[in-house]
CSV table of C-alpha atoms in Angstrom, one decimal:
chain,number,residue,atom,x,y,z
A,4,UNK,CA,0.1,-0.1,0.0
A,5,UNK,CA,2.9,2.4,0.7
A,6,UNK,CA,4.3,2.0,-2.7
A,7,UNK,CA,0.7,2.3,-4.5
A,8,UNK,CA,0.0,5.8,-2.8
A,9,UNK,CA,3.2,7.5,-4.3
A,10,UNK,CA,2.5,5.9,-7.6
A,11,UNK,CA,-0.8,7.5,-7.8
A,12,UNK,CA,0.1,10.5,-7.0
A,13,UNK,CA,2.8,10.5,-9.5
A,14,UNK,CA,0.2,9.7,-12.1
A,15,UNK,CA,-1.9,12.3,-11.1
A,16,UNK,CA,0.7,14.9,-11.3
A,17,UNK,CA,1.8,13.7,-14.7
A,18,UNK,CA,-1.7,14.1,-15.9
A,19,UNK,CA,-2.2,17.6,-14.6
A,20,UNK,CA,1.2,18.4,-16.6
A,21,UNK,CA,-0.1,16.9,-19.6
A,22,UNK,CA,-3.5,18.6,-19.3
A,23,UNK,CA,-1.6,22.1,-18.8
A,24,UNK,CA,0.8,21.3,-21.8
A,25,UNK,CA,-2.3,20.7,-23.6
A,26,UNK,CA,-3.8,23.8,-22.9
A,27,UNK,CA,-0.8,25.8,-23.6
A,28,UNK,CA,-0.3,24.1,-27.1
A,29,UNK,CA,-4.1,24.8,-27.8
A,30,UNK,CA,-3.4,28.5,-26.9
A,31,UNK,CA,-0.5,28.7,-29.1
A,32,UNK,CA,-2.4,27.5,-32.0
A,33,UNK,CA,-5.4,29.4,-31.5
A,34,UNK,CA,-6.3,32.0,-34.1
A,35,UNK,CA,-5.9,34.9,-31.8
A,36,UNK,CA,-2.4,33.6,-31.0
A,37,UNK,CA,-1.5,33.2,-34.7
A,38,UNK,CA,-3.0,36.6,-35.6
A,39,UNK,CA,-0.6,38.1,-33.0
A,40,UNK,CA,2.4,36.2,-34.4
A,41,UNK,CA,1.4,37.3,-38.0
A,42,UNK,CA,1.3,40.8,-36.8
A,43,UNK,CA,4.8,40.5,-34.9
A,44,UNK,CA,6.3,39.1,-38.1
A,45,UNK,CA,4.6,41.7,-40.3
A,46,UNK,CA,6.0,44.5,-38.1
A,47,UNK,CA,9.3,43.1,-38.2
A,48,UNK,CA,9.1,42.7,-41.9
A,49,UNK,CA,8.0,46.4,-42.1
A,50,UNK,CA,11.0,47.5,-40.2
A,51,UNK,CA,13.5,45.8,-42.1
A,52,UNK,CA,12.0,47.2,-45.3
A,53,UNK,CA,11.9,50.6,-43.9
A,54,UNK,CA,15.5,50.3,-42.9
A,55,UNK,CA,16.6,49.0,-46.4
A,56,UNK,CA,14.6,51.9,-47.9
A,57,UNK,CA,16.1,54.5,-45.6
A,58,UNK,CA,19.6,53.1,-46.6
A,59,UNK,CA,18.9,53.3,-50.1
A,60,UNK,CA,17.3,56.7,-50.1
A,61,UNK,CA,20.4,58.0,-48.4
A,62,UNK,CA,22.5,56.5,-51.1
A,63,UNK,CA,20.5,58.0,-53.8
A,64,UNK,CA,20.7,61.3,-51.9
A,65,UNK,CA,24.5,61.1,-51.7
A,66,UNK,CA,24.6,60.3,-55.5
A,67,UNK,CA,22.2,63.3,-56.4
A,68,UNK,CA,24.5,65.5,-54.2
A,69,UNK,CA,27.7,64.4,-56.3
A,70,UNK,CA,25.8,64.9,-59.6
A,71,UNK,CA,25.1,68.5,-58.5
A,72,UNK,CA,28.9,69.0,-57.6
A,73,UNK,CA,29.6,67.8,-60.9
A,74,UNK,CA,27.4,70.2,-62.4
A,75,UNK,CA,28.8,73.0,-60.6
A,76,UNK,CA,32.4,71.9,-61.8
A,77,UNK,CA,30.8,72.1,-65.7
A,78,UNK,CA,31.4,68.5,-65.8
A,79,UNK,CA,28.1,67.9,-67.7
A,80,UNK,CA,28.8,64.4,-69.1
A,81,UNK,CA,29.8,63.0,-65.8
A,82,UNK,CA,26.9,64.5,-64.1
A,83,UNK,CA,24.5,63.1,-66.6
A,84,UNK,CA,25.8,59.7,-66.2
A,85,UNK,CA,25.3,60.0,-62.5
A,86,UNK,CA,21.7,61.5,-62.7
A,87,UNK,CA,20.8,58.7,-65.2
A,88,UNK,CA,22.0,56.1,-62.9
A,89,UNK,CA,19.7,57.6,-60.1
A,90,UNK,CA,16.7,57.9,-62.6
A,91,UNK,CA,17.0,54.2,-63.3
A,92,UNK,CA,16.4,53.4,-59.7
A,93,UNK,CA,13.9,56.2,-58.4
A,94,UNK,CA,13.0,58.5,-61.4
A,95,UNK,CA,11.5,62.0,-60.0
A,96,UNK,CA,10.8,65.1,-61.7
A,97,UNK,CA,13.8,66.8,-60.0
A,98,UNK,CA,16.2,64.2,-61.3
A,99,UNK,CA,14.8,64.1,-64.8
A,100,UNK,CA,15.1,67.9,-64.8
A,101,UNK,CA,18.8,67.8,-64.2
A,102,UNK,CA,19.1,65.1,-66.7
A,103,UNK,CA,17.6,67.7,-69.4
A,104,UNK,CA,19.8,70.4,-67.9
A,105,UNK,CA,23.0,68.3,-68.8
A,106,UNK,CA,21.8,67.7,-72.3
A,107,UNK,CA,21.3,71.4,-72.7
A,108,UNK,CA,24.6,72.2,-71.6
A,109,UNK,CA,26.0,69.4,-73.9
A,110,UNK,CA,24.3,71.3,-77.0
A,111,UNK,CA,21.7,68.7,-77.2
A,112,UNK,CA,18.8,71.1,-77.2
A,113,UNK,CA,16.0,68.6,-78.7
A,114,UNK,CA,16.8,65.9,-76.3
A,115,UNK,CA,17.0,68.6,-73.5
A,116,UNK,CA,13.4,69.7,-74.6
A,117,UNK,CA,12.0,66.4,-74.6
A,118,UNK,CA,13.6,65.5,-71.1
A,119,UNK,CA,12.2,68.9,-69.8
A,120,UNK,CA,8.7,67.7,-71.0
A,121,UNK,CA,9.1,64.5,-69.6
A,122,UNK,CA,10.0,66.1,-66.2
A,123,UNK,CA,7.0,68.5,-66.6
A,124,UNK,CA,4.4,65.6,-67.0
A,125,UNK,CA,5.8,63.9,-64.0
A,126,UNK,CA,5.9,67.0,-61.6
A,127,UNK,CA,2.4,66.5,-60.0
A,128,UNK,CA,4.2,66.2,-56.8
A,129,UNK,CA,7.1,68.5,-57.2
A,130,UNK,CA,7.6,71.8,-55.6
A,131,UNK,CA,6.3,75.0,-57.6
A,132,UNK,CA,10.0,76.1,-57.8
A,133,UNK,CA,11.0,72.9,-59.6
A,134,UNK,CA,7.7,73.5,-61.9
A,135,UNK,CA,8.8,77.0,-62.4
A,136,UNK,CA,12.5,76.3,-63.5
A,137,UNK,CA,11.2,73.5,-66.0
A,138,UNK,CA,8.7,76.0,-67.6
A,139,UNK,CA,11.5,78.7,-67.8
A,140,UNK,CA,13.9,76.1,-69.4
A,141,UNK,CA,11.4,75.3,-71.9
A,142,UNK,CA,10.7,78.7,-73.0
A,143,UNK,CA,14.2,79.6,-73.2
A,144,UNK,CA,15.0,76.6,-75.5
A,145,UNK,CA,12.0,77.6,-77.6
A,146,UNK,CA,13.8,80.9,-78.6
A,147,UNK,CA,17.2,79.4,-78.9
A,148,UNK,CA,16.4,76.3,-81.0
A,149,UNK,CA,18.0,76.8,-84.3
A,150,UNK,CA,15.9,76.0,-87.4
A,151,UNK,CA,16.5,75.0,-90.9
A,152,UNK,CA,14.6,75.3,-94.0
A,153,UNK,CA,15.5,73.1,-96.9
A,154,UNK,CA,14.3,74.1,-100.5
A,155,UNK,CA,14.5,72.2,-103.6
A,156,UNK,CA,15.4,73.5,-107.0
A,157,UNK,CA,15.7,72.0,-110.5
A,158,UNK,CA,14.4,68.8,-111.6
A,159,UNK,CA,12.6,68.0,-108.2
A,160,UNK,CA,10.2,65.3,-109.4
A,161,UNK,CA,10.3,62.0,-107.5
A,162,UNK,CA,13.1,63.5,-105.1
A,163,UNK,CA,13.3,62.7,-101.3
A,164,UNK,CA,15.2,64.8,-98.9
A,165,UNK,CA,17.1,63.7,-96.1
A,166,UNK,CA,18.4,65.8,-93.0
A,167,UNK,CA,21.1,64.0,-91.1
A,168,UNK,CA,19.6,60.7,-92.2
A,169,UNK,CA,16.0,61.2,-91.6
A,170,UNK,CA,13.1,62.2,-94.1
A,171,UNK,CA,12.5,66.0,-94.1
A,172,UNK,CA,9.8,68.2,-95.3
A,173,UNK,CA,11.0,70.9,-97.7
A,174,UNK,CA,10.1,74.7,-97.2
A,175,UNK,CA,9.3,73.9,-93.7
A,176,UNK,CA,11.2,75.2,-90.6
A,177,UNK,CA,13.1,72.2,-88.9
A,178,UNK,CA,14.0,72.5,-85.4
A,179,UNK,CA,17.5,71.1,-84.9
A,180,UNK,CA,20.4,71.3,-82.6
A,181,UNK,CA,23.1,73.7,-83.1
A,182,UNK,CA,26.4,72.2,-85.0
A,183,UNK,CA,26.9,70.3,-88.3
A,184,UNK,CA,24.4,68.8,-90.5
A,185,UNK,CA,23.9,67.2,-93.9
A,186,UNK,CA,21.1,67.4,-96.3
A,187,UNK,CA,20.9,64.9,-99.1
A,188,UNK,CA,18.4,64.8,-102.1
A,189,UNK,CA,17.7,61.4,-103.4
A,190,UNK,CA,15.8,59.9,-106.6
A,191,UNK,CA,15.2,56.4,-106.7
A,192,UNK,CA,17.7,56.0,-103.6
A,193,UNK,CA,20.5,57.7,-105.6
A,194,UNK,CA,22.0,60.9,-104.3
A,195,UNK,CA,21.5,63.9,-106.7
A,196,UNK,CA,22.3,66.7,-104.6
A,197,UNK,CA,23.9,67.5,-101.1
A,198,UNK,CA,24.9,70.1,-98.7
A,199,UNK,CA,26.8,70.1,-95.5
A,200,UNK,CA,26.4,73.2,-93.2
A,201,UNK,CA,26.2,74.4,-89.7
A,202,UNK,CA,23.3,75.8,-87.6
A,203,UNK,CA,23.5,78.3,-84.9
A,204,UNK,CA,21.3,78.9,-81.9
A,205,UNK,CA,18.6,81.4,-82.4
A,206,UNK,CA,19.2,81.5,-86.1
A,207,UNK,CA,17.2,80.0,-89.1
A,208,UNK,CA,19.4,78.6,-91.9
A,209,UNK,CA,17.9,78.4,-95.4
A,210,UNK,CA,19.7,75.7,-97.7
A,211,UNK,CA,18.9,75.2,-101.2
A,212,UNK,CA,19.4,71.8,-103.0
A,213,UNK,CA,19.7,72.1,-106.6
A,214,UNK,CA,18.9,69.0,-108.8
A,215,UNK,CA,20.4,69.0,-112.1
A,216,UNK,CA,18.6,67.2,-114.9
A,217,UNK,CA,20.1,63.8,-115.7
A,218,UNK,CA,22.1,64.0,-118.9
A,219,UNK,CA,20.7,62.1,-121.7
A,220,UNK,CA,23.1,59.7,-123.4
A,221,UNK,CA,24.6,61.0,-126.6
A,222,UNK,CA,23.2,59.2,-129.7
A,223,UNK,CA,25.6,57.0,-131.3
A,224,UNK,CA,26.8,57.6,-134.9
């Protein structure tokens, strides 16, 4: 009898521990506990993502500051590469504006104009100062952009005109970048007239391509 009593007590304690463990397991697997754990995991993920975003943002801001330093030093090609790298990761109206500014300073006025227009279209959240600067640059480019007017003379039937390799409409002002250009008149894909010239800011250049008649072959005796 003395041995049976302790054994019975041990069994009762074991059953109580098993019941308590069962209650703990049930609580851990309950929907409320699972939701709590999901919330903890979500908050941890959010904190990690926010930290990563902060690091990335700081890196991009440092890159942007370096781009501004290159601009100030007149190193426009290097600044352009810096801003384009930033834009591939996080394009903003301000970054796009500085890309346009680099193109403008490098003499690529048409590319600068298109880039400013892209910045203007994405500038809904930009500050009024950025919008005002974009509009000011676009207005300035409008007056600075060189124009070329190509005219045809002579035997013009069936002739196509190319300006820098692109089809151009004769007798109309064409906006171009300042610098050298080449105009070619083609008939059936064969050059029949050509002219090389330069354009300058705030000027319109008139160029005439004279197409001479094709000489007829002399009759044989």
